[in-house]
Short mmCIF file of C-alpha atoms in Angstrom, two decimals:
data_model
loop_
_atom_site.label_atom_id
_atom_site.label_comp_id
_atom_site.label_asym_id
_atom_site.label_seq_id
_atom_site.Cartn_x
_atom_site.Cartn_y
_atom_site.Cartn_z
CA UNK A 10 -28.16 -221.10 44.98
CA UNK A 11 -27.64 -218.87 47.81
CA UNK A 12 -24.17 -217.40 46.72
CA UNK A 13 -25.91 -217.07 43.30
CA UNK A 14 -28.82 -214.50 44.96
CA UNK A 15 -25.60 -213.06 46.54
CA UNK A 16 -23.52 -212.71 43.27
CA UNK A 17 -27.11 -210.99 41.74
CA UNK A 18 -27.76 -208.90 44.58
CA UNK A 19 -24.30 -207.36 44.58
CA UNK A 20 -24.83 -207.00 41.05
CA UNK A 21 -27.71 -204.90 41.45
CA UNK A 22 -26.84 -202.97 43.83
CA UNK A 23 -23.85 -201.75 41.90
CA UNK A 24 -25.68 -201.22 39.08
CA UNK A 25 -28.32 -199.15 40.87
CA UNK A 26 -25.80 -197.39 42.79
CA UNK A 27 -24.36 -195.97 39.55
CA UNK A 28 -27.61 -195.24 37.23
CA UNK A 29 -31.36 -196.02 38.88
CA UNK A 30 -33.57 -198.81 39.11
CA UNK A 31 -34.25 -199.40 35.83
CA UNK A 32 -31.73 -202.46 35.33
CA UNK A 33 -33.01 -204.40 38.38
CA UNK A 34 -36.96 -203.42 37.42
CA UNK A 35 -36.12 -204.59 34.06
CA UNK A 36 -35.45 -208.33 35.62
CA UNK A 37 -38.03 -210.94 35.71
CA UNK A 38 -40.76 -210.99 38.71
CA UNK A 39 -39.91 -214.35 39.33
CA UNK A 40 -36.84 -213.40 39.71
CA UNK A 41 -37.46 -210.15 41.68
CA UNK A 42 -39.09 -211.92 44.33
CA UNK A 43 -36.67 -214.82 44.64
CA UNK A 44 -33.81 -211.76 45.18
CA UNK A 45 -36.51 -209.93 47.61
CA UNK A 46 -36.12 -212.65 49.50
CA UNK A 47 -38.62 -214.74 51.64
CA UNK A 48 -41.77 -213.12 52.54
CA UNK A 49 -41.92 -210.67 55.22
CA UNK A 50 -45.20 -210.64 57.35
CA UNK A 51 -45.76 -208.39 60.15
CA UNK A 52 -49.01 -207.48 61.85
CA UNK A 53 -51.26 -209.39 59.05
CA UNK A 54 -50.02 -207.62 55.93
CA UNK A 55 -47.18 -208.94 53.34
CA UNK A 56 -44.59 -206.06 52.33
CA UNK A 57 -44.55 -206.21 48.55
CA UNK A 58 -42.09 -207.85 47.07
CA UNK A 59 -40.50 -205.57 44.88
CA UNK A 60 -40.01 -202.92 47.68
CA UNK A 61 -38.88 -205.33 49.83
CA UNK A 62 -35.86 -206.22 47.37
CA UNK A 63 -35.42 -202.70 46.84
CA UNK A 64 -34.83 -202.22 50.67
CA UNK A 65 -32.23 -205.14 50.67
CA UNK A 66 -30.42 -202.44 48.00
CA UNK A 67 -30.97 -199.72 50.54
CA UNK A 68 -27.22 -199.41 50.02
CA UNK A 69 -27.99 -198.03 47.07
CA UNK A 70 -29.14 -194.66 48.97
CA UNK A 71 -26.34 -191.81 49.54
CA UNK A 72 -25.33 -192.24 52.78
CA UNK A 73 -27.01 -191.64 56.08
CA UNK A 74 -29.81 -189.54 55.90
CA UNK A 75 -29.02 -187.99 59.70
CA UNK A 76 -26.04 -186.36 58.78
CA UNK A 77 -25.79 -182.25 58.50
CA UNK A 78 -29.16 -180.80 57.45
CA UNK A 79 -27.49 -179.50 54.07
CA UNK A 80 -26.11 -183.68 53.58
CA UNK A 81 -29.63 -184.97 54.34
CA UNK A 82 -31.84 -182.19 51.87
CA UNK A 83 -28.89 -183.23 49.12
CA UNK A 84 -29.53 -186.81 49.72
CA UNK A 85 -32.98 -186.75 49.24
CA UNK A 86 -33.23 -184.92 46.06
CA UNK A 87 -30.28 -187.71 44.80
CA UNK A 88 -32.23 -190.53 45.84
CA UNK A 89 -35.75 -189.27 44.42
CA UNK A 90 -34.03 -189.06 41.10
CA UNK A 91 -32.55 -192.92 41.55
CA UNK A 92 -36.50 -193.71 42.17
CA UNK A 93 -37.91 -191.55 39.57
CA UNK A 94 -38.32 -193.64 36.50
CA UNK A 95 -39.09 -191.94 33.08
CA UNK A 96 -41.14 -188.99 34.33
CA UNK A 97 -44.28 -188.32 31.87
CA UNK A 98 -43.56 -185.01 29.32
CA UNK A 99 -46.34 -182.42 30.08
CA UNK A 100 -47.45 -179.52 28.01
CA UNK A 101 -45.36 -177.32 30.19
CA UNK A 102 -43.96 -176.69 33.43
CA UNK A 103 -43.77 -172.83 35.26
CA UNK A 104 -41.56 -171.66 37.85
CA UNK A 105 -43.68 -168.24 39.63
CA UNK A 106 -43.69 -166.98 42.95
CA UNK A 107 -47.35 -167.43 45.21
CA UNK A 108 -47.66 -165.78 48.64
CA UNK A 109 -46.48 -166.58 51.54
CA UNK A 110 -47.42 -166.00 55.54
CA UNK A 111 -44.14 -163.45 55.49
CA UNK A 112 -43.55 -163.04 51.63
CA UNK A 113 -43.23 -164.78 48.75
CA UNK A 114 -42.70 -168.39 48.01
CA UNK A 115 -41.05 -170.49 45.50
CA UNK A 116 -43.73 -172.17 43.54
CA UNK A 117 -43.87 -174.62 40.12
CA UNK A 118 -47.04 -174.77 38.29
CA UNK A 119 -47.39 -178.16 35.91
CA UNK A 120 -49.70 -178.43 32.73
CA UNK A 121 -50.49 -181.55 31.56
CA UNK A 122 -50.96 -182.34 27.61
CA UNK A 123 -54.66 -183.09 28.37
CA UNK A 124 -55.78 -180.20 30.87
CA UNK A 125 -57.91 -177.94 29.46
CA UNK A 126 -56.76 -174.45 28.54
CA UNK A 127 -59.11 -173.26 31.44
CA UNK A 128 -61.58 -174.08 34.08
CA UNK A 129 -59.72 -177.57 34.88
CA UNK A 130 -58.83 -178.61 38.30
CA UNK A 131 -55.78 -177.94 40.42
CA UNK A 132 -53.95 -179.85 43.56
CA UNK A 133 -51.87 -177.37 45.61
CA UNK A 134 -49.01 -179.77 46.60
CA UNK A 135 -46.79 -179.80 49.42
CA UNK A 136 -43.93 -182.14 49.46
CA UNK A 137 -43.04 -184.15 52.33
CA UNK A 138 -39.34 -184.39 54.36
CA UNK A 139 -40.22 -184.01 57.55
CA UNK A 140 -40.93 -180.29 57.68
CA UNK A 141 -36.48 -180.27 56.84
CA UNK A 142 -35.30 -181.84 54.21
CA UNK A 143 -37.65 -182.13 50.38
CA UNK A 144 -37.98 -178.91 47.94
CA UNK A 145 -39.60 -178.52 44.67
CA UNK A 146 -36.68 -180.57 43.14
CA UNK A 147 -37.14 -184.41 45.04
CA UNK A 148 -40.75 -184.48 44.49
CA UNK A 149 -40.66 -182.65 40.87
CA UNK A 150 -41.16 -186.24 39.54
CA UNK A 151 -44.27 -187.21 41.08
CA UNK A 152 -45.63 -183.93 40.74
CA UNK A 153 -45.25 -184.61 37.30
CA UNK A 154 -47.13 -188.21 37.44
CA UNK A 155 -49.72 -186.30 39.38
CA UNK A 156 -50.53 -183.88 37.13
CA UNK A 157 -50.44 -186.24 33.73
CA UNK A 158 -52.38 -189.55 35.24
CA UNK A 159 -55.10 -186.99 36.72
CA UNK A 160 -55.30 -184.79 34.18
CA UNK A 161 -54.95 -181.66 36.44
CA UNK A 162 -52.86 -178.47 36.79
CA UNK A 163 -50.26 -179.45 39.88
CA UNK A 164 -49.19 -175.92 42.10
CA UNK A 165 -46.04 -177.56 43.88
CA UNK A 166 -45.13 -174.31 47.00
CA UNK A 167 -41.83 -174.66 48.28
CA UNK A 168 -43.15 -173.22 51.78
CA UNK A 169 -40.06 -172.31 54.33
CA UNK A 170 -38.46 -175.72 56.18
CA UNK A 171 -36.63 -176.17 59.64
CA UNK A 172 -34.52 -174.90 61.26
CA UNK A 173 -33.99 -172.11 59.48
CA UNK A 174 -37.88 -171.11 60.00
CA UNK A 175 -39.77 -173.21 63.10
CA UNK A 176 -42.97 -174.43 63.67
CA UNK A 177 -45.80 -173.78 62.95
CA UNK A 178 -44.03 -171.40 59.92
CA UNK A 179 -44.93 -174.13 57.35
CA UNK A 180 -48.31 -174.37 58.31
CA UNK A 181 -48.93 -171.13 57.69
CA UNK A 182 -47.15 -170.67 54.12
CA UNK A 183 -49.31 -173.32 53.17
CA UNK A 184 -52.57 -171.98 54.28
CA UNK A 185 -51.23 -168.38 52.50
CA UNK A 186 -50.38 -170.23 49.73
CA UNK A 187 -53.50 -172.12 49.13
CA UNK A 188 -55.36 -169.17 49.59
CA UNK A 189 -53.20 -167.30 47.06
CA UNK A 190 -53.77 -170.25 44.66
CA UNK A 191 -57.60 -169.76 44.99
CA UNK A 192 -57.84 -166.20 44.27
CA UNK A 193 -55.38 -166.64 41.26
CA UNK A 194 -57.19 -169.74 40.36
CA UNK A 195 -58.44 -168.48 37.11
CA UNK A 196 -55.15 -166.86 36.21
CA UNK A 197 -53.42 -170.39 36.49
CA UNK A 198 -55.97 -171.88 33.91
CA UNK A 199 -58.25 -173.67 36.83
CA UNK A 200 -61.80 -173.38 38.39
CA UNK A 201 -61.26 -171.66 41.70
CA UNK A 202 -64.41 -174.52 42.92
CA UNK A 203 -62.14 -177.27 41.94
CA UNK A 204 -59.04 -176.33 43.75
CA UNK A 205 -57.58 -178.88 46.02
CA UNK A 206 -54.85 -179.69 48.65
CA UNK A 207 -52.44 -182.48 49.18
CA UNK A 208 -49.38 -183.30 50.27
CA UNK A 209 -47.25 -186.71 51.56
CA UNK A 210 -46.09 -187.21 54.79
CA UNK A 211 -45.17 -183.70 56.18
CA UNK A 212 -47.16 -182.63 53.23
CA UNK A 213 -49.87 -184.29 54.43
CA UNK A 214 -49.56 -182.69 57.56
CA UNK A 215 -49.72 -179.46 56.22
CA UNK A 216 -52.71 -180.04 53.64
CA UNK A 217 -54.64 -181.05 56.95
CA UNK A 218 -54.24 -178.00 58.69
CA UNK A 219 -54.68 -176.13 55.46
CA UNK A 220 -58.06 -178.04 55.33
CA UNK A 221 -59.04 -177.14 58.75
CA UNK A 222 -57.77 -173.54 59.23
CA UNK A 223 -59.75 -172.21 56.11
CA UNK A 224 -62.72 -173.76 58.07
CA UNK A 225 -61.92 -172.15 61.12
CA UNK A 226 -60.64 -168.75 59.66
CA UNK A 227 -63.87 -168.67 57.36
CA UNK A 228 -61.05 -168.66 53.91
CA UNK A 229 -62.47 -170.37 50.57
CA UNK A 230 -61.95 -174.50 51.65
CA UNK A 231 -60.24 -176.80 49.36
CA UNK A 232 -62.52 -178.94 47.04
CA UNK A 233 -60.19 -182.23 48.25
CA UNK A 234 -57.64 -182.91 50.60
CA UNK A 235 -55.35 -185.59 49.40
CA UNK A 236 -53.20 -186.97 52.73
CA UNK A 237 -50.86 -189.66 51.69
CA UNK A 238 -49.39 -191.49 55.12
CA UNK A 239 -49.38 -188.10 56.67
CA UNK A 240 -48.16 -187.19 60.34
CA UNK A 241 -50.27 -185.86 61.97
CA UNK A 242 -49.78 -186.48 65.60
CA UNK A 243 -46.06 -184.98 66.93
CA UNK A 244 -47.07 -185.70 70.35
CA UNK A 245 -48.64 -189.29 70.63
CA UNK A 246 -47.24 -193.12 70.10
CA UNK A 247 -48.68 -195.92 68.54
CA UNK A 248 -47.93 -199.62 67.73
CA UNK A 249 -47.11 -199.36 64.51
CA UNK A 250 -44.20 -196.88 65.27
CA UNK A 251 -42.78 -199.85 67.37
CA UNK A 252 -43.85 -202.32 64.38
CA UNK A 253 -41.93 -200.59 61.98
CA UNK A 254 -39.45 -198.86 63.79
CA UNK A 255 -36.57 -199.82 61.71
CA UNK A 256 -36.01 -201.49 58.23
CA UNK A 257 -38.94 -199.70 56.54
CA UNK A 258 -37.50 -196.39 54.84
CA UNK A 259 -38.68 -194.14 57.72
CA UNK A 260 -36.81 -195.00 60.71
CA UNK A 261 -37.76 -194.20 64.56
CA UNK A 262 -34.72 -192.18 64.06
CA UNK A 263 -35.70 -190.38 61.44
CA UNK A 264 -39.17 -188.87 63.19
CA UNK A 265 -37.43 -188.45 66.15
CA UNK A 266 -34.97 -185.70 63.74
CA UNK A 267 -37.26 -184.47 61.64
CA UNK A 268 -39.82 -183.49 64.85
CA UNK A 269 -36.73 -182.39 66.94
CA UNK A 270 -35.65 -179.72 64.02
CA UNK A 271 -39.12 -179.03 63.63
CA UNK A 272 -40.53 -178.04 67.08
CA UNK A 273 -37.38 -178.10 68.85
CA UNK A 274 -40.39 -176.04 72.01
CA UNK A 275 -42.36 -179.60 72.61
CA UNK A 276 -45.00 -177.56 74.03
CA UNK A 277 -45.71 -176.46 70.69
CA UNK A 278 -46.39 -180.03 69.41
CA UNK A 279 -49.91 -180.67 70.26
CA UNK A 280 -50.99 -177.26 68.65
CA UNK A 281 -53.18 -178.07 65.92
CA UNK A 282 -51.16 -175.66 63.82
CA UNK A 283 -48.84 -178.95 64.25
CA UNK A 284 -50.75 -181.63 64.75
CA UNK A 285 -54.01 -181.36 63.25
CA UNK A 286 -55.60 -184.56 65.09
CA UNK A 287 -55.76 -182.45 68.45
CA UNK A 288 -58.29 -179.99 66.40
CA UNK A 289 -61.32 -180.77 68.46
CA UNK A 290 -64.26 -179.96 65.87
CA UNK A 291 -63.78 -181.61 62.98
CA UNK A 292 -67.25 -180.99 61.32
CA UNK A 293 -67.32 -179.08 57.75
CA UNK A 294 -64.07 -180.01 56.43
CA UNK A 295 -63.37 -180.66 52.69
CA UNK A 296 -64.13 -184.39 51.37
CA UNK A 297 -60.64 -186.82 51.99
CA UNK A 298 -58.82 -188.98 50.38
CA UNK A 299 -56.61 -190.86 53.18
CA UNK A 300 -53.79 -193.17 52.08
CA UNK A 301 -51.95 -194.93 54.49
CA UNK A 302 -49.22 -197.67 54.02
CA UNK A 303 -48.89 -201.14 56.26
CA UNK A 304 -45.49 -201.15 56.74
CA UNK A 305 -45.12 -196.84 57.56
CA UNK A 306 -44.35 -196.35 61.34
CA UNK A 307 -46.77 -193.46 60.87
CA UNK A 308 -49.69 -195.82 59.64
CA UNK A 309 -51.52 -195.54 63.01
CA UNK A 310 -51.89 -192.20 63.08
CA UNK A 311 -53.18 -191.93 59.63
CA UNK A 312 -55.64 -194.32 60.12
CA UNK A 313 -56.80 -192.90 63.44
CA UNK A 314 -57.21 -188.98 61.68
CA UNK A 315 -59.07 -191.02 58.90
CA UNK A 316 -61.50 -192.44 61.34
CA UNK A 317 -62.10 -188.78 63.48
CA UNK A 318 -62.79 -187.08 59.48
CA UNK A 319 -65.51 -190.05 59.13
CA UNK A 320 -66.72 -189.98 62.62
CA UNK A 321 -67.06 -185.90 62.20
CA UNK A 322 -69.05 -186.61 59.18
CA UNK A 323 -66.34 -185.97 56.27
CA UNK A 324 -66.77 -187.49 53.70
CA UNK A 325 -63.73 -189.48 53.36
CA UNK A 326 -62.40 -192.29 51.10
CA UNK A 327 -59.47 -194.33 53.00
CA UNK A 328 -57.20 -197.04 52.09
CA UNK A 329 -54.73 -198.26 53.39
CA UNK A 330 -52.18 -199.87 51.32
CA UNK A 331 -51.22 -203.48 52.49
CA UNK A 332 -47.93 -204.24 51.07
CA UNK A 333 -46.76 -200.41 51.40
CA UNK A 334 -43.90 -198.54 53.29
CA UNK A 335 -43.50 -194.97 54.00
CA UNK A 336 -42.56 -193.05 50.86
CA UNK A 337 -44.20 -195.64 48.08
CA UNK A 338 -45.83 -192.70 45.86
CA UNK A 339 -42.36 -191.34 44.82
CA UNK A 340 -40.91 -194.17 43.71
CA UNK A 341 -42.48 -194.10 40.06
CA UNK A 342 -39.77 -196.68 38.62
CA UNK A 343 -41.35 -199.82 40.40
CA UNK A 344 -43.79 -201.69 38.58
CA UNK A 345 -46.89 -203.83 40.33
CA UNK A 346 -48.28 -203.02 43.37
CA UNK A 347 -46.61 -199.44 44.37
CA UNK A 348 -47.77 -198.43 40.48
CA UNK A 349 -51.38 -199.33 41.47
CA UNK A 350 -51.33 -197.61 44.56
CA UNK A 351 -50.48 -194.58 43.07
CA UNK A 352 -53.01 -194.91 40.37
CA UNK A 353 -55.65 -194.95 42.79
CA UNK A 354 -54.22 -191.71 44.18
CA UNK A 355 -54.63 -190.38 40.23
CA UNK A 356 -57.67 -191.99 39.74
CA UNK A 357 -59.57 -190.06 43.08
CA UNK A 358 -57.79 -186.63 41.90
CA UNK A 359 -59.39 -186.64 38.42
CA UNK A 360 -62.90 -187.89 40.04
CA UNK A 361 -63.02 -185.59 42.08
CA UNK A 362 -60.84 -182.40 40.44
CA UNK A 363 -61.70 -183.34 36.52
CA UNK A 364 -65.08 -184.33 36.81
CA UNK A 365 -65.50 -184.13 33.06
CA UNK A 366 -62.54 -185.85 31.69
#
């Protein structure tokens, strides 16, 4: 029986290797979970099974991410289209220009069939990679599922990465941008009171500050801040980077890189330009939605910010996914669990940003 798991894993690996996920999705759940392999348990929660068999194929990814920064931003955008499923069709999608802290920015608007022609809600996203690596391209996919499950227009900024522009750069594109995207609100077919901000992982990062600094600078606040298993802490430790240091997607390694590349001055690191949990007063700050994911090194840290928001008297909705790793929202092509995480994501959004649908 064992060589016969072997025989299918191989198979599916090969498969996947050469097309996407589809072929091993496609199989039986039965069958998924008897190729994912016994149950792995750490810390009280069970990973899911179906992204546990789909890090057995982590062969399937294109090579090392650590490699050259040019290799790693290449690999990404390969292996979010691998993960991407079927993508939804929308009603149209814009590439324009928004403002930036030192210019303009690269920007991609997304309609969905169901918005309505005006006065609809609108996330300003920011994709994550680690401040390095992730464009408008390797999150253009879930950008799309955003916008059609919530029923929202999606502003994806492609604000200026590392090395090639340092902390806190990105943090303040994204606080230009936003603001841009609130004065221009109307123009892009949205209410500027239901504008909001979000962002995974470095994304996340970013639509915190973006959340606090238009507190602090007295600019128009977002209606929501969406943080899905931000970082938010470049300075700290906590268990669950031990817990999950390897195995999981994001790799010890891999934060280590990104934050290296990123604030290569570590005195810079517990700015709250950079890491927004050191921001002492968190009182007045836009309702959250906090997502967090059991097995994500960065889980801790999530949870943590989630807990200062509530304690500081924002209103905030948190959940942390059990079964989850690091990067779940992105990969639209597996079924079960990871599909109703995101919906929950969706289902928040349009609350909150399409109170009328």
């Amino acid at each position: 029986m064992n060589r016969r798991v072997d025989t299918l894993l191989r198979t599916a690996l090969e498969t996947v290797r050469g097309s996407a996920l589809k072929p091993v999705t496609a199989l039986p759940a039965g069958l998924r979970r008897r190729l994912a392999g016994a149950p792995i348990q750490i810390d009280g929660n069970v990973l899911d099974p179906d992204l546990q068999l789909l890090l057995r194929l982590e062969g399937f990814l294109p090579g090392a991410m650590k490699q050259s920064v040019e290799t790693a931003r290449a690999n990404l955008v390969t292996m979010s289209k691998l993960v991407a499923g079927q993508p939804p069709e929308l009603l149209r999608v814009t590439e324009l220009t928004v403002r930036g802290s030192d210019g303009q920015l690269g920007a991609r608007l997304y309609v969905p069939r169901s918005a309505p022609t005006s006065g609809g809600g609108l996330l300003v996203f920011f994709h994550g990679g680690g401040w390095v690596v992730g464009d408008l391209d390797s999150h253009d996919a879930y950008c799309r599922d955003l916008a059609e499950e919530a029923g929202i227009r999606v502003l994806a900024v492609d604000y200026r990465r590392a090395p090639e522009a340092e902390a806190p750069v990105a943090a303040e594109d994204a606080i230009a941008a936003f603001s841009w995207a609130v004065e221009h609100a109307e123009d892009l077919g949205a209410d500027p009171a239901l504008v909001g901000v979000g962002g995974d992982s470095c994304g996340g990062n970013l639509s915190a500050i973006v959340a606090q600094q238009c507190v602090l600078r007295g600019l128009p606040a977002p209606a929501l801040q969406v943080l899905i298993y931000p970082a938010v802490d470049l300075v700290g430790r906590r268990p669950s980077r031990d817990l999950f240091a390897e195995g999981f997607f994001l790799t010890e390694e891999d934060i280590i890189w990104y934050r290296d590349h990123y604030t290569p001055d570590p005195a810079i690191r517990s700015d709250p330009l950079v890491s927004p949990i050191f921001t002492e007063d968190l009182t007045g700050l836009a309702p959250a939605y906090v997502v967090t994911a059991g097995f994500d090194p960065l889980r801790d840290e999530g949870n943590e910010y989630a807990a200062r928001l509530a304690a500081a008297g924002v209103e905030v909705t948190h959940i942390c996914e059990p079964g989850m790793i690091h990067g779940f929202a992105n990969i639209l092509a597996l079924p079960g669990e990871t599909q109703a995480a995101r919906t929950r994501i969706t289902t928040h959004i349009r609350n909150t940003l399409n109170p009328d649908a």
